[in-house]
Tab-separated table of C-alpha atoms and ligand atoms in Angstrom:
chain	number	residue	atom	x	y	z
P	1	UNK	CA	8.064	-17.336	17.137
P	2	UNK	CA	11.103	-19.587	16.717
P	3	UNK	CA	13.455	-16.947	15.351
P	4	UNK	CA	15.881	-15.490	17.902
P	5	UNK	CA	15.506	-11.795	18.652
P	6	UNK	CA	17.548	-8.968	20.150
P	7	UNK	CA	16.304	-10.077	23.576
P	8	UNK	CA	18.211	-13.356	23.160
P	9	UNK	CA	21.652	-11.758	22.789
P	10	UNK	CA	23.957	-9.764	25.024
P	11	UNK	CA	24.859	-6.515	23.263
P	12	UNK	CA	26.826	-4.803	26.070
P	13	UNK	CA	30.091	-3.494	24.592
P	14	UNK	CA	29.389	-5.306	21.301
P	15	UNK	CA	29.334	-3.849	17.796
P	16	UNK	CA	25.737	-4.393	16.686
P	17	UNK	CA	25.294	-4.343	12.912
P	18	UNK	CA	21.606	-3.686	12.261
P	19	UNK	CA	19.799	-3.722	8.909
P	20	UNK	CA	16.870	-1.340	9.206
P	21	UNK	CA	14.301	-0.078	6.726
P	22	UNK	CA	15.152	3.605	6.411
P	23	UNK	CA	13.762	3.720	2.876
P	24	UNK	CA	11.808	6.911	3.600
P	25	UNK	CA	10.253	9.171	0.962
P	26	UNK	CA	12.453	12.274	0.517
P	27	UNK	CA	11.736	15.346	-1.597
P	28	UNK	CA	14.133	18.262	-1.977
P	29	UNK	CA	16.223	17.016	0.926
P	30	UNK	CA	13.261	16.708	3.306
P	31	UNK	CA	11.755	13.528	4.730
P	32	UNK	CA	8.070	13.408	3.785
P	33	UNK	CA	7.043	10.555	6.079
P	34	UNK	CA	9.209	9.279	8.953
P	35	UNK	CA	7.054	6.232	9.845
P	36	UNK	CA	9.903	3.870	9.001
P	37	UNK	CA	12.415	5.683	11.221
P	38	UNK	CA	9.922	5.674	14.073
P	39	UNK	CA	9.271	1.964	13.452
P	40	UNK	CA	12.948	1.138	13.991
P	41	UNK	CA	13.278	3.135	17.230
P	42	UNK	CA	12.396	0.332	19.703
P	43	UNK	CA	15.306	-1.835	18.479
P	44	UNK	CA	17.647	1.177	18.241
P	45	UNK	CA	16.833	2.369	21.748
P	46	UNK	CA	17.196	-1.139	23.151
P	47	UNK	CA	20.757	-1.420	21.828
P	48	UNK	CA	21.687	2.050	23.114
P	49	UNK	CA	20.216	1.360	26.562
P	50	UNK	CA	22.005	-1.992	26.765
P	51	UNK	CA	25.403	-0.472	25.966
P	52	UNK	CA	25.824	-1.758	22.411
P	53	UNK	CA	27.753	0.111	19.693
P	54	UNK	CA	25.162	0.463	16.965
P	55	UNK	CA	25.891	0.444	13.243
P	56	UNK	CA	22.764	1.045	11.156
P	57	UNK	CA	22.507	0.259	7.465
P	58	UNK	CA	19.701	0.546	4.927
P	59	UNK	CA	18.924	1.285	1.315
P	60	UNK	CA	16.922	4.304	0.202
P	61	UNK	CA	15.185	4.809	-3.129
P	62	UNK	CA	16.397	3.291	-6.374
P	63	UNK	CA	19.843	4.750	-7.034
P	64	UNK	CA	20.471	1.980	-9.584
P	65	UNK	CA	17.937	3.658	-11.859
P	66	UNK	CA	18.515	7.292	-10.965
P	67	UNK	CA	22.158	7.390	-9.895
P	68	UNK	CA	23.284	9.039	-6.677
P	69	UNK	CA	20.952	11.934	-5.891
P	70	UNK	CA	20.662	14.338	-2.928
P	71	UNK	CA	17.335	12.672	-2.149
P	72	UNK	CA	18.809	9.227	-1.550
P	73	UNK	CA	21.636	9.988	0.851
P	74	UNK	CA	21.317	8.387	4.268
P	75	UNK	CA	22.836	11.547	5.788
P	76	UNK	CA	19.323	13.037	5.880
P	77	UNK	CA	18.137	10.065	7.942
P	78	UNK	CA	21.181	10.194	10.242
P	79	UNK	CA	20.332	13.829	11.056
P	80	UNK	CA	16.634	13.053	11.564
P	81	UNK	CA	17.546	10.142	13.820
P	82	UNK	CA	19.893	12.315	15.887
P	83	UNK	CA	17.021	14.755	16.439
P	84	UNK	CA	14.683	11.945	17.505
P	85	UNK	CA	17.188	10.342	19.864
P	86	UNK	CA	18.393	13.674	21.234
P	87	UNK	CA	22.020	12.571	20.818
P	88	UNK	CA	24.673	12.726	18.099
P	89	UNK	CA	24.581	10.130	15.333
P	90	UNK	CA	27.787	9.539	13.370
P	91	UNK	CA	27.745	9.040	9.596
P	92	UNK	CA	29.999	7.040	7.264
P	93	UNK	CA	29.973	8.282	3.677
P	94	UNK	CA	30.602	4.845	2.142
P	95	UNK	CA	29.065	1.707	3.587
P	96	UNK	CA	31.963	-0.348	2.235
P	97	UNK	CA	34.703	1.836	3.779
P	98	UNK	CA	33.566	2.578	7.310
P	99	UNK	CA	36.334	0.936	9.390
P	100	UNK	CA	37.471	4.192	11.012
P	101	UNK	CA	33.939	5.295	11.940
P	102	UNK	CA	33.143	1.849	13.363
P	103	UNK	CA	36.387	1.777	15.373
P	104	UNK	CA	35.572	5.194	16.868
P	105	UNK	CA	32.269	3.974	18.374
P	106	UNK	CA	31.930	3.804	22.153
P	107	UNK	CA	29.283	1.896	24.094
P	108	UNK	CA	25.845	3.409	23.417
P	109	UNK	CA	27.017	5.285	20.278
P	110	UNK	CA	25.165	5.194	16.956
P	111	UNK	CA	26.569	5.229	13.426
P	112	UNK	CA	24.569	5.340	10.179
P	113	UNK	CA	26.179	3.972	7.004
P	114	UNK	CA	25.532	5.569	3.610
P	115	UNK	CA	22.870	4.015	1.334
P	116	UNK	CA	23.789	0.360	0.705
P	117	UNK	CA	22.371	0.571	-2.820
P	118	UNK	CA	25.055	3.077	-3.810
P	119	UNK	CA	26.904	-0.209	-4.374
P	120	UNK	CA	25.145	-2.075	-7.155
P	121	UNK	CA	26.380	-5.369	-5.718
P	122	UNK	CA	24.042	-4.872	-2.722
P	123	UNK	CA	21.225	-6.174	-4.928
P	124	UNK	CA	23.423	-7.769	-7.602
P	125	UNK	CA	20.601	-7.414	-10.129
P	126	UNK	CA	21.728	-7.851	-13.690
P	127	UNK	CA	19.452	-8.148	-16.727
P	128	UNK	CA	20.616	-9.529	-20.026
P	129	UNK	CA	21.483	-6.610	-22.294
P	130	UNK	CA	20.162	-6.373	-25.849
P	131	UNK	CA	22.316	-8.491	-28.113
P	132	UNK	CA	24.383	-9.893	-25.231
P	133	UNK	CA	25.114	-13.592	-25.611
P	134	UNK	CA	24.193	-16.040	-22.870
P	135	UNK	CA	27.786	-16.824	-21.833
P	136	UNK	CA	28.766	-13.158	-21.417
P	137	UNK	CA	25.572	-12.499	-19.464
P	138	UNK	CA	26.146	-15.461	-17.148
P	139	UNK	CA	29.783	-14.490	-16.546
P	140	UNK	CA	28.794	-10.893	-15.727
P	141	UNK	CA	26.106	-12.087	-13.349
P	142	UNK	CA	28.534	-14.453	-11.621
P	143	UNK	CA	31.092	-11.663	-11.215
P	144	UNK	CA	28.437	-9.413	-9.695
P	145	UNK	CA	27.449	-12.134	-7.228
P	146	UNK	CA	31.120	-12.416	-6.237
P	147	UNK	CA	31.152	-8.655	-5.657
P	148	UNK	CA	28.035	-9.060	-3.558
P	149	UNK	CA	29.790	-11.599	-1.341
P	150	UNK	CA	32.731	-9.203	-0.910
P	151	UNK	CA	30.421	-6.385	0.149
P	152	UNK	CA	28.595	-8.713	2.551
P	153	UNK	CA	31.927	-9.830	4.032
P	154	UNK	CA	32.965	-6.200	4.504
P	155	UNK	CA	29.695	-5.316	6.214
P	156	UNK	CA	30.001	-8.394	8.444
P	157	UNK	CA	33.480	-7.261	9.516
P	158	UNK	CA	31.907	-4.261	11.310
P	159	UNK	CA	29.768	-6.314	13.690
P	160	UNK	CA	29.857	-8.790	16.559
P	161	UNK	CA	26.081	-9.254	16.392
P	162	UNK	CA	23.785	-8.957	13.342
P	163	UNK	CA	20.206	-7.770	13.683
P	164	UNK	CA	17.680	-7.642	10.868
P	165	UNK	CA	14.793	-5.267	11.577
P	166	UNK	CA	13.948	-4.537	7.933
P	167	UNK	CA	10.851	-6.602	7.143
P	168	UNK	CA	10.254	-4.489	4.017
P	169	UNK	CA	13.300	-6.023	2.316
P	170	UNK	CA	13.220	-9.454	3.985
P	171	UNK	CA	11.972	-10.992	0.726
P	172	UNK	CA	15.214	-10.010	-0.994
P	173	UNK	CA	18.474	-11.943	-0.630
P	174	UNK	CA	20.724	-8.877	-0.768
P	175	UNK	CA	24.197	-8.322	0.694
P	176	UNK	CA	22.887	-6.474	3.764
P	177	UNK	CA	19.739	-8.566	4.295
P	178	UNK	CA	20.866	-12.170	3.842
P	179	UNK	CA	24.348	-12.765	2.391
P	180	UNK	CA	25.936	-10.910	5.327
P	181	UNK	CA	24.661	-13.573	7.740
P	182	UNK	CA	26.864	-16.181	6.101
P	183	UNK	CA	29.972	-14.227	7.141
P	184	UNK	CA	28.588	-13.392	10.581
P	185	UNK	CA	27.862	-17.073	11.238
P	186	UNK	CA	31.315	-18.081	9.970
P	187	UNK	CA	32.827	-16.137	12.863
P	188	UNK	CA	30.284	-17.499	15.338
P	189	UNK	CA	28.355	-14.219	15.622
P	190	UNK	CA	24.619	-14.310	16.375
P	191	UNK	CA	22.078	-13.248	13.724
P	192	UNK	CA	18.752	-12.206	15.209
P	193	UNK	CA	15.525	-10.345	14.451
P	194	UNK	CA	14.790	-6.828	15.662
P	195	UNK	CA	11.511	-5.971	17.361
P	196	UNK	CA	9.747	-4.664	14.267
P	197	UNK	CA	10.652	-7.793	12.340
P	198	UNK	CA	9.480	-9.888	15.297
P	199	UNK	CA	6.097	-8.138	15.290
P	200	UNK	CA	5.653	-8.671	11.546
P	201	UNK	CA	6.553	-12.347	11.705
P	202	UNK	CA	4.269	-12.890	14.677
P	203	UNK	CA	1.224	-11.217	13.140
P	204	UNK	CA	1.586	-12.554	9.609
P	205	UNK	CA	2.930	-15.935	10.711
P	206	UNK	CA	0.107	-16.526	13.180
P	207	UNK	CA	-2.515	-15.353	10.733
P	208	UNK	CA	-1.345	-17.683	8.004
P	209	UNK	CA	-0.207	-20.687	10.017
P	210	UNK	CA	-2.347	-20.541	13.124
P	211	UNK	CA	-5.398	-18.370	12.471
P	212	UNK	CA	-8.200	-18.027	14.959
P	213	UNK	CA	-11.253	-18.887	12.853
P	214	UNK	CA	-13.217	-17.767	10.992
P	215	UNK	CA	-10.316	-16.508	8.877
P	216	UNK	CA	-11.144	-14.113	6.024
P	217	UNK	CA	-8.797	-12.629	3.446
P	218	UNK	CA	-9.635	-9.638	1.280
P	219	UNK	CA	-7.699	-9.106	-1.923
P	220	UNK	CA	-7.988	-6.156	-4.252
P	221	UNK	CA	-5.887	-3.837	-6.343
P	222	UNK	CA	-5.233	-3.717	-10.021
P	223	UNK	CA	-3.520	-6.891	-11.119
P	224	UNK	CA	-4.482	-10.536	-10.812
P	225	UNK	CA	-1.066	-11.673	-11.988
P	226	UNK	CA	0.604	-10.007	-8.965
P	227	UNK	CA	-1.522	-12.080	-6.616
P	228	UNK	CA	-1.777	-15.440	-8.376
P	229	UNK	CA	0.255	-17.340	-5.814
P	230	UNK	CA	-1.433	-15.511	-2.927
P	231	UNK	CA	-4.907	-16.571	-4.042
P	232	UNK	CA	-3.809	-20.178	-4.422
P	233	UNK	CA	-2.018	-20.338	-1.065
P	234	UNK	CA	-4.824	-18.601	0.816
P	235	UNK	CA	-7.429	-20.979	-0.604
P	236	UNK	CA	-5.749	-23.683	1.459
P	237	UNK	CA	-6.017	-21.617	4.643
P	238	UNK	CA	-9.012	-19.264	4.755
P	239	UNK	CA	-12.719	-19.776	5.413
P	240	UNK	CA	-13.670	-16.778	3.269
P	241	UNK	CA	-11.891	-15.136	0.358
P	242	UNK	CA	-13.173	-11.761	-0.808
P	243	UNK	CA	-11.971	-10.392	-4.123
P	244	UNK	CA	-12.655	-6.779	-5.081
P	245	UNK	CA	-10.865	-4.000	-6.933
P	246	UNK	CA	-9.720	-4.185	-10.540
P	247	UNK	CA	-8.671	-7.818	-10.186
P	248	UNK	CA	-12.287	-8.922	-9.570
P	249	UNK	CA	-13.299	-8.289	-13.204
P	250	UNK	CA	-11.093	-11.086	-14.541
P	251	UNK	CA	-12.960	-13.453	-12.207
P	252	UNK	CA	-16.348	-11.976	-13.193
P	253	UNK	CA	-15.514	-12.359	-16.894
P	254	UNK	CA	-14.406	-15.945	-16.229
P	255	UNK	CA	-17.910	-16.537	-14.808
P	256	UNK	CA	-19.409	-15.277	-18.060
P	257	UNK	CA	-20.304	-11.728	-17.027
P	258	UNK	CA	-19.936	-8.695	-19.251
P	259	UNK	CA	-17.281	-6.358	-17.875
P	260	UNK	CA	-17.301	-3.491	-20.413
P	261	UNK	CA	-13.998	-1.635	-20.356
P	262	UNK	CA	-13.048	-2.757	-16.817
P	263	UNK	CA	-9.557	-4.038	-16.112
P	264	UNK	CA	-9.074	-7.602	-17.283
P	265	UNK	CA	-6.179	-9.985	-17.754
P	266	UNK	CA	-7.436	-12.326	-20.448
P	267	UNK	CA	-4.463	-14.640	-20.044
P	268	UNK	CA	-5.591	-15.283	-16.449
P	269	UNK	CA	-9.168	-16.378	-17.223
P	270	UNK	CA	-8.353	-20.081	-16.976
P	271	UNK	CA	-6.487	-19.479	-13.745
P	272	UNK	CA	-9.506	-17.582	-12.359
P	273	UNK	CA	-11.815	-20.510	-13.243
P	274	UNK	CA	-9.362	-22.941	-11.666
P	275	UNK	CA	-9.272	-20.900	-8.445
P	276	UNK	CA	-13.056	-20.687	-8.232
P	277	UNK	CA	-13.275	-24.475	-8.683
P	278	UNK	CA	-10.623	-24.946	-5.993
P	279	UNK	CA	-12.562	-22.708	-3.597
P	280	UNK	CA	-15.659	-24.861	-4.154
P	281	UNK	CA	-13.698	-28.064	-3.632
P	282	UNK	CA	-12.200	-26.755	-0.386
P	283	UNK	CA	-15.473	-25.340	0.918
P	284	UNK	CA	-14.116	-21.781	0.961
P	285	UNK	CA	-16.694	-19.000	0.723
P	286	UNK	CA	-15.549	-17.102	-2.389
P	287	UNK	CA	-17.053	-13.636	-2.741
P	288	UNK	CA	-16.937	-11.383	-5.797
P	289	UNK	CA	-18.635	-7.998	-6.224
P	290	UNK	CA	-22.378	-8.201	-6.995
P	291	UNK	CA	-22.448	-4.596	-8.174
P	292	UNK	CA	-20.016	-1.887	-9.295
P	293	UNK	CA	-19.668	1.848	-9.545
P	294	UNK	CA	-19.191	2.131	-13.294
P	295	UNK	CA	-17.623	5.170	-14.944
P	296	UNK	CA	-17.693	6.359	-18.555
P	297	UNK	CA	-13.985	7.190	-18.340
P	298	UNK	CA	-11.000	6.809	-16.001
P	299	UNK	CA	-11.275	10.281	-14.561
P	300	UNK	CA	-12.166	11.883	-11.208
P	301	UNK	CA	-14.945	13.813	-12.989
P	302	UNK	CA	-16.357	10.831	-14.925
P	303	UNK	CA	-20.097	10.202	-15.145
P	304	UNK	CA	-21.013	7.245	-12.973
P	305	UNK	CA	-23.806	4.736	-12.485
P	306	UNK	CA	-24.334	1.728	-10.232
P	307	UNK	CA	-24.517	-1.479	-12.238
P	308	UNK	CA	-25.048	-5.118	-11.228
P	309	UNK	CA	-22.703	-8.016	-11.977
P	310	UNK	CA	-22.554	-6.992	-15.629
P	311	UNK	CA	-20.832	-3.796	-16.724
P	312	UNK	CA	-22.229	-2.415	-20.010
P	313	UNK	CA	-20.073	-1.574	-23.016
P	314	UNK	CA	-18.621	1.904	-22.847
P	315	UNK	CA	-18.397	1.728	-19.023
P	316	UNK	CA	-15.728	0.465	-16.650
P	317	UNK	CA	-16.027	-0.736	-13.052
P	318	UNK	CA	-13.884	1.496	-10.855
P	319	UNK	CA	-15.276	0.601	-7.441
P	320	UNK	CA	-17.471	-2.013	-5.799
P	321	UNK	CA	-21.111	-0.938	-5.397
P	322	UNK	CA	-23.232	-0.533	-2.211
P	323	UNK	CA	-24.588	-4.115	-2.239
P	324	UNK	CA	-21.046	-5.463	-2.478
P	325	UNK	CA	-19.923	-3.245	0.399
P	326	UNK	CA	-22.696	-4.767	2.493
P	327	UNK	CA	-21.955	-8.314	1.363
P	328	UNK	CA	-18.207	-7.986	1.964
P	329	UNK	CA	-18.639	-6.137	5.264
P	330	UNK	CA	-20.955	-8.809	6.670
P	331	UNK	CA	-18.519	-11.546	5.686
P	332	UNK	CA	-15.555	-9.720	7.189
P	333	UNK	CA	-16.693	-8.137	10.426
P	334	UNK	CA	-17.655	-11.431	12.082
P	335	UNK	CA	-14.274	-13.018	11.275
P	336	UNK	CA	-11.712	-13.500	14.036
P	337	UNK	CA	-8.726	-13.101	11.715
P	338	UNK	CA	-8.676	-10.818	8.679
P	339	UNK	CA	-5.857	-10.149	6.247
P	340	UNK	CA	-6.352	-7.372	3.700
P	341	UNK	CA	-4.193	-6.554	0.696
P	342	UNK	CA	-5.290	-4.255	-2.113
P	343	UNK	CA	-7.987	-1.561	-2.396
P	344	UNK	CA	-11.570	-2.303	-3.511
P	345	UNK	CA	-11.542	0.460	-6.123
P	346	UNK	CA	-9.687	3.525	-7.349
P	347	UNK	CA	-9.828	5.042	-3.866
P	348	UNK	CA	-7.414	7.807	-4.922
P	349	UNK	CA	-10.418	9.367	-6.728
P	350	UNK	CA	-13.234	10.455	-4.401
P	351	UNK	CA	-16.023	9.055	-6.577
P	352	UNK	CA	-14.496	5.575	-6.348
P	353	UNK	CA	-13.378	5.491	-2.717
P	354	UNK	CA	-16.572	4.368	-0.960
P	355	UNK	CA	-15.921	0.657	-1.478
P	356	UNK	CA	-12.457	0.725	0.050
P	357	UNK	CA	-13.509	2.933	2.949
P	358	UNK	CA	-16.661	0.862	3.547
P	359	UNK	CA	-14.645	-2.342	3.750
P	360	UNK	CA	-12.063	-0.549	5.945
P	361	UNK	CA	-14.873	0.277	8.400
P	362	UNK	CA	-15.880	-3.395	8.533
P	363	UNK	CA	-12.272	-4.507	9.039
P	364	UNK	CA	-11.976	-1.956	11.854
P	365	UNK	CA	-14.783	-3.791	13.701
P	366	UNK	CA	-12.754	-6.982	13.822
P	367	UNK	CA	-10.298	-5.733	16.435
P	368	UNK	CA	-13.116	-4.124	18.434
P	369	UNK	CA	-14.781	-7.580	18.490
P	370	UNK	CA	-11.642	-9.216	19.880
P	371	UNK	CA	-10.284	-10.447	16.548
P	372	UNK	CA	-7.102	-9.639	14.655
P	373	UNK	CA	-6.938	-7.450	11.545
P	374	UNK	CA	-3.809	-7.214	9.450
P	375	UNK	CA	-3.284	-4.722	6.657
P	376	UNK	CA	-0.742	-6.107	4.243
P	377	UNK	CA	1.264	-3.127	3.108
P	378	UNK	CA	1.323	-1.020	-0.049
P	379	UNK	CA	-1.806	0.735	-1.291
P	380	UNK	CA	-4.065	-0.787	1.357
P	381	UNK	CA	-1.981	0.966	4.002
P	382	UNK	CA	-2.429	4.373	2.365
P	383	UNK	CA	-6.144	3.627	1.927
P	384	UNK	CA	-6.555	2.718	5.597
P	385	UNK	CA	-4.583	5.791	6.668
P	386	UNK	CA	-6.741	7.963	4.390
P	387	UNK	CA	-9.889	6.468	5.904
P	388	UNK	CA	-8.730	7.585	9.361
P	389	UNK	CA	-9.132	4.033	10.706
P	390	UNK	CA	-5.473	3.036	10.991
P	391	UNK	CA	-5.593	3.053	14.809
P	392	UNK	CA	-8.432	0.550	14.753
P	393	UNK	CA	-6.409	-2.151	12.995
P	394	UNK	CA	-4.380	-4.733	14.940
P	395	UNK	CA	-1.361	-4.559	12.660
P	396	UNK	CA	-0.326	-2.541	9.634
P	397	UNK	CA	2.540	-4.233	7.855
P	398	UNK	CA	5.584	-2.180	6.886
P	399	UNK	CA	6.376	-4.366	3.890
P	400	UNK	CA	4.067	-4.601	0.879
P	401	UNK	CA	6.134	-7.025	-1.220
P	402	UNK	CA	7.372	-8.963	1.797
P	403	UNK	CA	3.903	-9.405	3.264
P	404	UNK	CA	2.551	-10.584	-0.103
P	405	UNK	CA	5.313	-13.179	-0.329
P	406	UNK	CA	4.503	-14.276	3.207
P	407	UNK	CA	0.873	-14.720	2.155
P	408	UNK	CA	2.092	-16.733	-0.837
P	409	UNK	CA	3.615	-19.128	1.673
P	410	UNK	CA	7.180	-18.340	0.592
P	411	UNK	CA	10.146	-18.432	2.923
P	412	UNK	CA	11.638	-14.929	3.154
P	413	UNK	CA	15.455	-15.089	2.758
P	414	UNK	CA	15.985	-12.283	5.296
P	415	UNK	CA	14.052	-14.239	7.913
P	416	UNK	CA	15.339	-17.692	6.998
P	417	UNK	CA	18.932	-16.476	7.494
P	418	UNK	CA	18.379	-15.672	11.189
P	419	UNK	CA	19.185	-17.978	14.131
P	420	UNK	CA	16.455	-20.237	15.447
P	421	UNK	CA	15.733	-20.772	19.138
N	501	AMP	P1	-2.099	-3.029	-6.603
N	501	AMP	O1	-0.796	-2.321	-6.696
N	501	AMP	O2	-2.254	-4.192	-7.534
N	501	AMP	O3	-2.489	-3.359	-5.164
N	501	AMP	O4	-3.170	-1.984	-7.115
N	501	AMP	C1	-3.488	-0.800	-6.463
N	501	AMP	C2	-4.177	0.106	-7.434
N	501	AMP	O5	-5.305	-0.548	-7.964
N	501	AMP	C3	-4.687	1.391	-6.840
N	501	AMP	O6	-3.940	2.450	-7.328
N	501	AMP	C4	-6.129	1.473	-7.322
N	501	AMP	O7	-6.471	2.729	-7.844
N	501	AMP	C5	-6.174	0.441	-8.408
N	501	AMP	N1	-7.530	-0.118	-8.602
N	501	AMP	C6	-8.340	-0.642	-7.676
N	501	AMP	N2	-9.504	-1.002	-8.213
N	501	AMP	C7	-9.466	-0.684	-9.519
N	501	AMP	C8	-10.364	-0.815	-10.606
N	501	AMP	N3	-11.593	-1.324	-10.433
N	501	AMP	N4	-9.956	-0.410	-11.821
N	501	AMP	C9	-8.720	0.100	-11.995
N	501	AMP	N5	-7.819	0.257	-11.017
N	501	AMP	C10	-8.176	-0.137	-9.795
């Protein structure tokens, strides 16, 4: 990896400003899943052990939509972190007014700043309001961007070193993820990746840029339009592309099959045909389901039947069928690199989970056979966890959106802003 990391900087006695992904699910003041806090611990402990003064910042939830709520305060995380580290963790109640708390830090101390998204300029998102003219909208957006730069400058003033360990938001150019680096660099301060970020870039970067072949990608989930650019980019890289889940029916319809009431994006039919032609041209093995578990309604108690490539009227395909599981599994388990994003069916309902779990079992064989398997965030992560096979995967990405953009071949602003070796 060419991006500099924490290992490349001296943090002793320095104020280390670190963007982490502490966007944990919280309900009634309690953290429901602390995976993200645990994921940040290696970088946090490294700074503490090397005598840095650590300032942690993150967003949590969507306070822009819901306002400030007791379930989005970073105080909950600061307390949980203190318990994990077995030492006190200080807290600053406003990320843009934390000078006193930062100044009080001693070597090895840790401070958590309040939710960065309590300031709307962190994201600086602004949609055109109904009836708002173009000029007013543009002026408002420009003013918000200026505010964003001010917030970034303030955050930068706290640190001597900037570390980004938040892969989950690396695809966003926000004040704390990207704009801040401009002000850090202006004062000659290093901007480096944390260890979690390093791991993500190494796994996803190697898979996409330098895969050990055969390289297979599995895409699923509900929407084709979410994964348009991913399909196109991967067709230039993979040996095999497997498409299952709801998105497969648009491709099946484009081939002339009946799909009944299955999910379909009719405006993507031409795109689907184009992609299948491209796969042929590039010699990529392109696999679609050859059978489905069809249901008479979208319901856990629906009547079901196994159908072939055609789904009859009055039925909808909610999972891939047994022949498809076999076909996909055989194509996947012999690969040396596998990237998976999106479930093969509505795995949340027991009757439609076999496809996803069957493919998960095949992906789990890849690592056992000396290959690399990468689960690309979001629903596929919950599916793999639910299948009990998470330990058998080489890497489970912490960023759904970010990993998808990586697979699209996009440069992530949060990564691009870091120093290169
Ligand atoms: P996505 O966010 O696009 O990755 O989609 C994930 C969702 O797709 C999951 O909640 C699945 O239940 C859903 N899904 C997968 N296969 C199907 C299908 N055949 N029909 C409808 N929804 C599906």
